[in-house]
GROMACS .gro file of C-alpha atoms in nm:
model
  337
    1UNK     CA    1   0.000   0.000   0.000
    2UNK     CA    2   0.143   0.339  -0.101
    3UNK     CA    3   0.191   0.636   0.131
    4UNK     CA    4  -0.095   0.821  -0.042
    5UNK     CA    5  -0.323   0.520   0.008
    6UNK     CA    6  -0.232   0.504   0.377
    7UNK     CA    7  -0.300   0.877   0.417
    8UNK     CA    8  -0.641   0.838   0.255
    9UNK     CA    9  -0.723   0.536   0.470
   10UNK     CA   10  -0.637   0.693   0.803
   11UNK     CA   11  -0.735   1.055   0.730
   12UNK     CA   12  -1.059   1.025   0.925
   13UNK     CA   13  -1.206   1.186   1.235
   14UNK     CA   14  -1.125   1.018   1.563
   15UNK     CA   15  -1.158   1.085   1.937
   16UNK     CA   16  -0.890   1.270   2.128
   17UNK     CA   17  -0.617   1.048   2.265
   18UNK     CA   18  -0.592   1.203   2.613
   19UNK     CA   19  -0.753   0.898   2.774
   20UNK     CA   20  -0.802   0.530   2.711
   21UNK     CA   21  -1.070   0.420   2.661
   22UNK     CA   22  -1.142   0.739   2.471
   23UNK     CA   23  -1.436   0.958   2.574
   24UNK     CA   24  -1.692   0.823   2.322
   25UNK     CA   25  -1.660   0.481   2.490
   26UNK     CA   26  -1.710   0.605   2.846
   27UNK     CA   27  -2.010   0.468   3.031
   28UNK     CA   28  -2.232   0.768   3.106
   29UNK     CA   29  -2.547   0.597   3.233
   30UNK     CA   30  -2.636   0.551   3.598
   31UNK     CA   31  -2.405   0.815   3.739
   32UNK     CA   32  -2.513   1.076   3.991
   33UNK     CA   33  -2.342   1.303   4.242
   34UNK     CA   34  -2.348   1.039   4.517
   35UNK     CA   35  -2.179   0.767   4.312
   36UNK     CA   36  -1.932   1.019   4.169
   37UNK     CA   37  -1.823   1.151   4.509
   38UNK     CA   38  -1.797   0.794   4.636
   39UNK     CA   39  -1.565   0.701   4.348
   40UNK     CA   40  -1.350   1.009   4.411
   41UNK     CA   41  -1.328   0.932   4.783
   42UNK     CA   42  -1.226   0.572   4.715
   43UNK     CA   43  -0.951   0.678   4.475
   44UNK     CA   44  -0.837   0.956   4.709
   45UNK     CA   45  -0.801   0.715   5.002
   46UNK     CA   46  -0.632   0.442   4.798
   47UNK     CA   47  -0.368   0.689   4.682
   48UNK     CA   48  -0.303   0.852   5.020
   49UNK     CA   49  -0.456   1.185   4.923
   50UNK     CA   50  -0.237   1.255   4.619
   51UNK     CA   51  -0.410   1.488   4.376
   52UNK     CA   52  -0.361   1.671   4.046
   53UNK     CA   53  -0.587   1.970   3.985
   54UNK     CA   54  -0.688   2.140   3.661
   55UNK     CA   55  -0.874   2.474   3.667
   56UNK     CA   56  -1.063   2.562   3.349
   57UNK     CA   57  -1.089   2.939   3.295
   58UNK     CA   58  -1.303   2.962   2.981
   59UNK     CA   59  -1.311   3.335   2.904
   60UNK     CA   60  -1.164   3.495   2.591
   61UNK     CA   61  -1.214   3.847   2.460
   62UNK     CA   62  -1.232   3.725   2.101
   63UNK     CA   63  -1.310   3.394   1.934
   64UNK     CA   64  -1.026   3.214   1.760
   65UNK     CA   65  -1.208   3.042   1.475
   66UNK     CA   66  -0.981   2.735   1.476
   67UNK     CA   67  -1.032   2.667   1.849
   68UNK     CA   68  -1.191   2.345   1.971
   69UNK     CA   69  -1.190   2.428   2.342
   70UNK     CA   70  -1.481   2.513   2.572
   71UNK     CA   71  -1.482   2.894   2.576
   72UNK     CA   72  -1.701   3.189   2.666
   73UNK     CA   73  -1.642   3.504   2.462
   74UNK     CA   74  -1.683   3.835   2.648
   75UNK     CA   75  -1.510   4.164   2.717
   76UNK     CA   76  -1.697   4.201   3.045
   77UNK     CA   77  -1.437   4.139   3.314
   78UNK     CA   78  -1.696   4.161   3.589
   79UNK     CA   79  -1.747   3.787   3.532
   80UNK     CA   80  -1.411   3.712   3.693
   81UNK     CA   81  -1.527   3.740   4.054
   82UNK     CA   82  -1.845   3.539   4.000
   83UNK     CA   83  -1.662   3.261   3.819
   84UNK     CA   84  -1.394   3.234   4.087
   85UNK     CA   85  -1.669   3.203   4.349
   86UNK     CA   86  -1.815   2.920   4.141
   87UNK     CA   87  -1.483   2.735   4.117
   88UNK     CA   88  -1.418   2.766   4.490
   89UNK     CA   89  -1.770   2.641   4.564
   90UNK     CA   90  -1.702   2.336   4.348
   91UNK     CA   91  -1.364   2.286   4.516
   92UNK     CA   92  -1.525   2.294   4.861
   93UNK     CA   93  -1.761   2.013   4.760
   94UNK     CA   94  -1.456   1.794   4.712
   95UNK     CA   95  -1.279   1.919   5.023
   96UNK     CA   96  -1.581   1.833   5.236
   97UNK     CA   97  -1.574   1.478   5.101
   98UNK     CA   98  -1.206   1.419   5.186
   99UNK     CA   99  -1.105   1.282   5.524
  100UNK     CA  100  -0.786   1.484   5.524
  101UNK     CA  101  -0.621   1.769   5.336
  102UNK     CA  102  -0.520   1.666   4.982
  103UNK     CA  103  -0.154   1.646   4.886
  104UNK     CA  104  -0.136   1.858   4.573
  105UNK     CA  105   0.115   1.727   4.318
  106UNK     CA  106   0.014   1.930   4.011
  107UNK     CA  107  -0.186   2.245   3.943
  108UNK     CA  108  -0.259   2.374   3.594
  109UNK     CA  109  -0.459   2.671   3.465
  110UNK     CA  110  -0.608   2.624   3.118
  111UNK     CA  111  -0.881   2.772   2.908
  112UNK     CA  112  -1.001   2.976   2.736
  113UNK     CA  113  -0.748   3.235   2.830
  114UNK     CA  114  -0.637   3.223   3.195
  115UNK     CA  115  -0.463   3.560   3.151
  116UNK     CA  116  -0.805   3.709   3.072
  117UNK     CA  117  -0.827   3.728   3.453
  118UNK     CA  118  -0.659   4.014   3.635
  119UNK     CA  119  -0.350   3.909   3.834
  120UNK     CA  120  -0.517   3.997   4.165
  121UNK     CA  121  -0.811   3.771   4.082
  122UNK     CA  122  -0.583   3.481   3.992
  123UNK     CA  123  -0.395   3.539   4.317
  124UNK     CA  124  -0.719   3.512   4.513
  125UNK     CA  125  -0.819   3.190   4.335
  126UNK     CA  126  -0.485   3.013   4.370
  127UNK     CA  127  -0.424   3.124   4.729
  128UNK     CA  128  -0.769   3.001   4.832
  129UNK     CA  129  -0.688   2.656   4.693
  130UNK     CA  130  -0.329   2.628   4.814
  131UNK     CA  131  -0.436   2.725   5.167
  132UNK     CA  132  -0.647   2.410   5.184
  133UNK     CA  133  -0.378   2.166   5.063
  134UNK     CA  134  -0.051   2.011   5.158
  135UNK     CA  135   0.226   2.025   4.899
  136UNK     CA  136   0.602   2.011   4.871
  137UNK     CA  137   0.876   2.188   4.678
  138UNK     CA  138   0.836   1.943   4.389
  139UNK     CA  139   0.481   2.048   4.306
  140UNK     CA  140   0.438   2.128   3.935
  141UNK     CA  141   0.236   2.443   3.864
  142UNK     CA  142   0.178   2.578   3.515
  143UNK     CA  143  -0.055   2.808   3.325
  144UNK     CA  144  -0.150   2.899   2.969
  145UNK     CA  145  -0.106   3.258   2.856
  146UNK     CA  146  -0.193   3.463   2.549
  147UNK     CA  147   0.112   3.668   2.442
  148UNK     CA  148  -0.112   3.970   2.377
  149UNK     CA  149  -0.257   4.002   2.726
  150UNK     CA  150  -0.002   3.830   2.950
  151UNK     CA  151   0.158   4.112   3.146
  152UNK     CA  152   0.470   4.119   3.355
  153UNK     CA  153   0.241   4.148   3.658
  154UNK     CA  154   0.069   3.822   3.560
  155UNK     CA  155   0.406   3.650   3.538
  156UNK     CA  156   0.534   3.789   3.867
  157UNK     CA  157   0.219   3.722   4.069
  158UNK     CA  158   0.192   3.364   3.949
  159UNK     CA  159   0.564   3.303   3.997
  160UNK     CA  160   0.538   3.424   4.357
  161UNK     CA  161   0.253   3.177   4.409
  162UNK     CA  162   0.476   2.888   4.295
  163UNK     CA  163   0.422   2.864   3.919
  164UNK     CA  164   0.733   2.770   3.727
  165UNK     CA  165   0.587   2.661   3.392
  166UNK     CA  166   0.410   2.878   3.136
  167UNK     CA  167   0.272   2.785   2.794
  168UNK     CA  168   0.213   3.046   2.524
  169UNK     CA  169  -0.026   2.978   2.237
  170UNK     CA  170   0.162   3.079   1.923
  171UNK     CA  171   0.004   2.854   1.655
  172UNK     CA  172   0.178   3.031   1.361
  173UNK     CA  173   0.379   3.351   1.325
  174UNK     CA  174   0.247   3.424   0.974
  175UNK     CA  175   0.014   3.726   0.955
  176UNK     CA  176  -0.214   3.579   0.687
  177UNK     CA  177  -0.266   3.259   0.885
  178UNK     CA  178  -0.329   3.457   1.203
  179UNK     CA  179  -0.587   3.676   1.031
  180UNK     CA  180  -0.764   3.371   0.886
  181UNK     CA  181  -0.799   3.201   1.225
  182UNK     CA  182  -0.865   3.530   1.409
  183UNK     CA  183  -0.572   3.470   1.640
  184UNK     CA  184  -0.334   3.763   1.626
  185UNK     CA  185  -0.023   3.825   1.829
  186UNK     CA  186   0.285   4.007   1.716
  187UNK     CA  187   0.634   3.863   1.719
  188UNK     CA  188   0.723   4.154   1.948
  189UNK     CA  189   0.469   4.040   2.209
  190UNK     CA  190   0.594   3.683   2.192
  191UNK     CA  191   0.951   3.800   2.242
  192UNK     CA  192   0.841   4.029   2.527
  193UNK     CA  193   0.659   3.763   2.732
  194UNK     CA  194   0.932   3.507   2.667
  195UNK     CA  195   1.205   3.742   2.787
  196UNK     CA  196   1.000   3.853   3.089
  197UNK     CA  197   0.930   3.494   3.193
  198UNK     CA  198   1.298   3.405   3.167
  199UNK     CA  199   1.411   3.708   3.367
  200UNK     CA  200   1.157   3.636   3.642
  201UNK     CA  201   1.284   3.279   3.670
  202UNK     CA  202   1.038   3.042   3.501
  203UNK     CA  203   1.213   2.710   3.451
  204UNK     CA  204   0.999   2.593   3.159
  205UNK     CA  205   0.851   2.800   2.876
  206UNK     CA  206   0.637   2.618   2.620
  207UNK     CA  207   0.514   2.726   2.277
  208UNK     CA  208   0.206   2.571   2.121
  209UNK     CA  209   0.250   2.538   1.743
  210UNK     CA  210  -0.015   2.402   1.506
  211UNK     CA  211   0.027   2.254   1.159
  212UNK     CA  212  -0.252   2.202   0.906
  213UNK     CA  213  -0.406   2.544   0.970
  214UNK     CA  214  -0.605   2.724   0.697
  215UNK     CA  215  -0.385   2.915   0.451
  216UNK     CA  216  -0.078   2.766   0.613
  217UNK     CA  217   0.190   2.648   0.371
  218UNK     CA  218   0.518   2.467   0.401
  219UNK     CA  219   0.690   2.803   0.350
  220UNK     CA  220   0.500   2.981   0.630
  221UNK     CA  221   0.552   2.686   0.861
  222UNK     CA  222   0.924   2.687   0.788
  223UNK     CA  223   0.945   3.053   0.890
  224UNK     CA  224   0.748   2.981   1.208
  225UNK     CA  225   0.982   2.698   1.307
  226UNK     CA  226   1.284   2.913   1.221
  227UNK     CA  227   1.160   3.185   1.458
  228UNK     CA  228   1.080   2.929   1.725
  229UNK     CA  229   1.429   2.781   1.703
  230UNK     CA  230   1.566   3.132   1.737
  231UNK     CA  231   1.363   3.211   2.051
  232UNK     CA  232   1.437   2.866   2.202
  233UNK     CA  233   1.144   2.789   2.433
  234UNK     CA  234   1.220   2.496   2.664
  235UNK     CA  235   0.928   2.286   2.539
  236UNK     CA  236   0.718   2.275   2.223
  237UNK     CA  237   0.379   2.122   2.158
  238UNK     CA  238   0.357   2.072   1.780
  239UNK     CA  239   0.020   1.928   1.691
  240UNK     CA  240  -0.221   1.905   1.402
  241UNK     CA  241  -0.522   2.130   1.363
  242UNK     CA  242  -0.842   1.942   1.454
  243UNK     CA  243  -1.119   2.033   1.209
  244UNK     CA  244  -1.451   1.954   1.378
  245UNK     CA  245  -1.707   2.190   1.218
  246UNK     CA  246  -1.999   1.974   1.334
  247UNK     CA  247  -1.908   2.059   1.691
  248UNK     CA  248  -1.739   2.398   1.646
  249UNK     CA  249  -1.948   2.592   1.396
  250UNK     CA  250  -1.698   2.882   1.345
  251UNK     CA  251  -1.463   2.631   1.181
  252UNK     CA  252  -1.703   2.599   0.885
  253UNK     CA  253  -1.568   2.918   0.731
  254UNK     CA  254  -1.219   2.764   0.722
  255UNK     CA  255  -1.313   2.462   0.512
  256UNK     CA  256  -1.195   2.590   0.175
  257UNK     CA  257  -0.856   2.709   0.304
  258UNK     CA  258  -0.729   2.385   0.458
  259UNK     CA  259  -0.415   2.215   0.322
  260UNK     CA  260  -0.457   1.865   0.181
  261UNK     CA  261  -0.389   1.559   0.393
  262UNK     CA  262  -0.068   1.500   0.198
  263UNK     CA  263   0.055   1.853   0.268
  264UNK     CA  264  -0.034   1.811   0.637
  265UNK     CA  265   0.194   1.509   0.652
  266UNK     CA  266   0.475   1.704   0.486
  267UNK     CA  267   0.420   1.987   0.737
  268UNK     CA  268   0.461   1.749   1.029
  269UNK     CA  269   0.773   1.592   0.878
  270UNK     CA  270   0.922   1.936   0.808
  271UNK     CA  271   0.846   2.067   1.157
  272UNK     CA  272   0.985   1.759   1.329
  273UNK     CA  273   1.301   1.769   1.118
  274UNK     CA  274   1.361   2.139   1.183
  275UNK     CA  275   1.297   2.111   1.557
  276UNK     CA  276   1.544   1.827   1.587
  277UNK     CA  277   1.798   2.028   1.389
  278UNK     CA  278   1.730   2.314   1.633
  279UNK     CA  279   1.838   2.097   1.925
  280UNK     CA  280   1.502   1.965   2.042
  281UNK     CA  281   1.441   1.602   2.138
  282UNK     CA  282   1.123   1.413   2.055
  283UNK     CA  283   0.928   1.329   2.372
  284UNK     CA  284   0.648   1.147   2.192
  285UNK     CA  285   0.321   1.219   2.015
  286UNK     CA  286   0.343   1.595   1.964
  287UNK     CA  287   0.590   1.717   2.226
  288UNK     CA  288   0.954   1.823   2.204
  289UNK     CA  289   1.196   1.963   2.460
  290UNK     CA  290   1.552   2.079   2.496
  291UNK     CA  291   1.817   1.858   2.661
  292UNK     CA  292   1.808   1.893   3.039
  293UNK     CA  293   1.444   2.004   3.048
  294UNK     CA  294   1.239   1.820   3.311
  295UNK     CA  295   1.011   1.646   3.061
  296UNK     CA  296   1.302   1.492   2.872
  297UNK     CA  297   1.481   1.399   3.195
  298UNK     CA  298   1.165   1.216   3.307
  299UNK     CA  299   1.151   1.027   2.977
  300UNK     CA  300   1.515   0.926   3.005
  301UNK     CA  301   1.462   0.817   3.369
  302UNK     CA  302   1.149   0.618   3.288
  303UNK     CA  303   0.929   0.840   3.507
  304UNK     CA  304   0.733   1.016   3.232
  305UNK     CA  305   0.354   0.994   3.264
  306UNK     CA  306   0.054   1.121   3.073
  307UNK     CA  307  -0.289   1.222   3.198
  308UNK     CA  308  -0.565   1.463   3.096
  309UNK     CA  309  -0.322   1.752   3.140
  310UNK     CA  310  -0.078   1.595   2.895
  311UNK     CA  311   0.274   1.476   2.967
  312UNK     CA  312   0.386   1.513   3.326
  313UNK     CA  313   0.682   1.422   3.543
  314UNK     CA  314   0.457   1.343   3.842
  315UNK     CA  315   0.226   1.044   3.875
  316UNK     CA  316  -0.108   1.085   4.048
  317UNK     CA  317  -0.410   0.858   4.008
  318UNK     CA  318  -0.668   1.125   4.085
  319UNK     CA  319  -0.705   1.422   3.850
  320UNK     CA  320  -0.987   1.665   3.923
  321UNK     CA  321  -1.094   1.936   3.681
  322UNK     CA  322  -1.285   2.237   3.812
  323UNK     CA  323  -1.505   2.438   3.575
  324UNK     CA  324  -1.488   2.181   3.297
  325UNK     CA  325  -1.801   2.306   3.121
  326UNK     CA  326  -1.981   2.634   3.057
  327UNK     CA  327  -2.051   2.883   3.337
  328UNK     CA  328  -2.299   2.755   3.594
  329UNK     CA  329  -2.251   2.395   3.482
  330UNK     CA  330  -2.020   2.160   3.666
  331UNK     CA  331  -1.872   1.830   3.560
  332UNK     CA  332  -1.533   1.693   3.640
  333UNK     CA  333  -1.266   1.500   3.454
  334UNK     CA  334  -1.140   1.190   3.630
  335UNK     CA  335  -0.836   1.006   3.503
  336UNK     CA  336  -0.679   0.693   3.641
  337UNK     CA  337  -0.328   0.655   3.501
   0.00000   0.00000   0.00000
C-alpha cells in the first residue's frame, strides 16, 4: 500500500487520545453526584490523598475560529469574581468529602485564556486553593497565557505563588494565517513575554504550534519553526489542527482554506526535522523539549507519565478538573493513570 493510500485510509475523524478508553466509549449511564463523590473518595483514600488539579478558565475576549476548546467570549471582566466564586464552591464540595487535606502534586490553569483574569483575581483563586492543601517543593504548577494580554504582573504574581511553567499559544507567526484564524499576536509580544518569563525565573517555557491550519503552507511553517528555534522555548507542543465543524461551527468558514492531507503530513515531517535540527528532542506524540528540560529527563529516567493535562513528570491517580463546562454547569474530569 502506497503512502498516499495510507494517508487516505487513516485521514478520518477520531476521538482525542488524552484517555483510554477514549471519551466516546465512556459509560455515562447511571451516574449521579453520590456515586461520583464515592468514586472520588475511594480513589483519594487508595492513593493517600495525592491529587492533580486542573482549573478551566473559559473566558476569551475574542473567538479564535480554529479553536476546539470550551470557551465563553466576552469583554466584560466583571465575570471574573463570580466565576472564581463558582470554582471555589465546586472545590469545597470535594474538600468536604475528603477525610484529610489533599496532597497537591500538580496544578494547571487552562482555558479559554487564563490571563483574561486580572493578576489579583488569579492570586485570590490560587491562594484560596493552596491554603487548603498540603504540597512540597516538587509540586508542578503551570498556566497557559496569550502573548497579547499576558503582562509582567501576571508572570510575577503567578511566579510568587509557585508557578514555574508557562505555555504560550503561538500557533503560527504568519500574519495571513493569524488573520484567517482570528488569532493575532505580534512577534514583538511573543519576544516580550518570553524574555519577561525568563528574567523572572520560570524554569519551563512552552510554545504551542499548530500545523494544518487554513492558509498555512510549508513556506509559512518553515518561517514559524525558524523563529521558534531562534527564541528557544524549553518545550514545544507541535500538533495538528483538529477540524470539527460539526461541533465547532466557526470552523465551517475555514473549510476551503485547509491544506490537503498530503501537505499536512509534509508539514509534520518538516516541523519535526527542523525542531530536531534546532536541538530539540522528541518526547512522543506531539511534544519536544531541549536537553536537560524536566520532561526529557523524566523520559530518560522512565518516570514520564501522561494524563488529561498531557505529559507530566509526576504520577497521580486522581485528577480533578474544576469548571470543565460552561458557566454555571459543573462536571469533572477523572483520570486513572
